[in-house]
């Protein structure tokens, strides 16, 4: 029978050690829970940022495509306008070649009328 009798100081020390160990475990558990919560929140923030970035990239891509379409349509309209102006100019040249006297009379009349309008 090798039972040792503990002194009150030893008994109090053991109780303090036990409570300290429980506090340590509770603190460790709280730290782990907090770490997990922070990691989950960070994951949600990262996911939200990726989603927002993807959405912004999609919008930028759509805007770029639309700008390219507008640019292409502008080029088409410009080319059509140039073609029409060239065709009109060719018609005027043909008219002047076919009827030079009338063309000069029309030019003089147009010049006189323009002069009257601009003098006012």
XYZ file of C-alpha atoms in Angstrom:
120
model
C 0.000 0.000 0.000
C 1.891 2.740 -1.294
C -0.739 5.435 -1.042
C 0.583 8.870 -0.736
C -1.375 11.393 1.131
C -1.560 14.742 -0.599
C -1.107 17.889 1.283
C -3.670 20.655 0.863
C -1.143 22.620 -1.189
C -0.626 19.671 -3.543
C -4.371 19.157 -3.831
C -4.931 22.846 -4.585
C -2.080 22.759 -7.101
C -3.603 19.752 -8.841
C -6.982 21.500 -9.049
C -5.304 24.609 -10.458
C -3.456 22.467 -13.003
C -6.714 20.747 -14.020
C -8.538 24.050 -14.412
C -5.613 25.526 -16.305
C -5.694 22.530 -18.646
C -9.474 22.969 -19.185
C -8.993 26.682 -19.857
C -6.179 25.850 -22.281
C -8.404 23.340 -24.106
C -11.342 25.767 -24.197
C -9.093 28.546 -25.498
C -7.604 26.223 -28.108
C -11.096 25.176 -29.180
C -12.218 28.817 -29.409
C -9.131 29.710 -31.451
C -9.761 26.780 -33.803
C -13.430 27.752 -34.217
C -12.474 31.361 -34.887
C -9.814 30.299 -37.405
C -12.332 28.103 -39.233
C -14.905 30.914 -39.291
C -12.311 33.356 -40.645
C -11.211 30.855 -43.303
C -14.839 30.297 -44.388
C -15.412 34.046 -44.555
C -12.190 34.495 -46.550
C -13.291 31.756 -48.949
C -16.667 33.472 -49.445
C -14.974 36.829 -50.035
C -12.568 35.255 -52.527
C -15.442 33.539 -54.323
C -17.393 36.803 -54.448
C -14.367 38.631 -55.830
C -13.890 35.985 -58.520
C -17.569 36.235 -59.428
C -17.416 40.043 -59.572
C -14.226 39.902 -61.649
C -15.783 37.423 -64.068
C -18.888 39.581 -64.345
C -16.818 42.717 -65.009
C -14.726 40.873 -67.584
C -17.901 39.704 -69.316
C -19.273 43.239 -69.401
C -15.981 44.569 -70.758
C -15.974 41.866 -73.432
C -19.557 42.744 -74.434
C -18.660 46.442 -74.606
C -15.616 45.640 -76.717
C -17.699 43.508 -79.080
C -20.328 46.250 -79.361
C -17.646 48.860 -80.068
C -16.208 46.612 -82.781
C -19.676 46.213 -84.322
C -20.276 49.972 -84.255
C -16.855 50.563 -85.790
C -17.543 48.047 -88.548
C -20.959 49.582 -89.275
C -19.386 53.060 -89.351
C -16.847 51.852 -91.903
C -19.650 50.374 -94.014
C -21.663 53.621 -93.914
C -18.540 55.637 -94.758
C -17.754 53.358 -97.708
C -21.363 53.571 -98.937
C -21.287 57.374 -98.681
C -18.028 57.559 -100.627
C -19.459 55.239 -103.291
C -22.616 57.367 -103.597
C -20.590 60.582 -103.812
C -18.377 59.045 -106.498
C -21.441 57.887 -108.440
C -23.076 61.329 -108.148
C -19.837 63.032 -109.247
C -19.610 60.700 -112.234
C -23.217 61.549 -113.184
C -22.436 65.273 -112.996
C -19.356 64.799 -115.183
C -21.397 62.846 -117.720
C -24.065 65.587 -117.747
C -21.413 68.292 -118.263
C -19.905 66.306 -121.162
C -23.298 65.762 -122.775
C -24.630 69.319 -122.274
C -21.753 71.739 -121.708
C -23.703 74.952 -122.529
C -26.549 74.127 -120.160
C -24.017 73.127 -117.488
C -22.269 76.507 -117.716
C -25.640 78.323 -117.601
C -26.652 76.321 -114.509
C -23.284 77.047 -112.870
C -23.627 80.801 -113.559
C -27.193 80.810 -112.204
C -26.181 78.877 -109.099
C -23.220 81.225 -108.510
C -25.418 84.318 -108.895
C -28.027 82.888 -106.479
C -25.384 81.890 -103.939
C -23.837 85.365 -104.161
C -27.222 86.989 -103.458
C -27.822 84.730 -100.474
C -24.376 85.307 -98.967
C -24.558 89.110 -99.374
C -27.450 89.370 -96.919
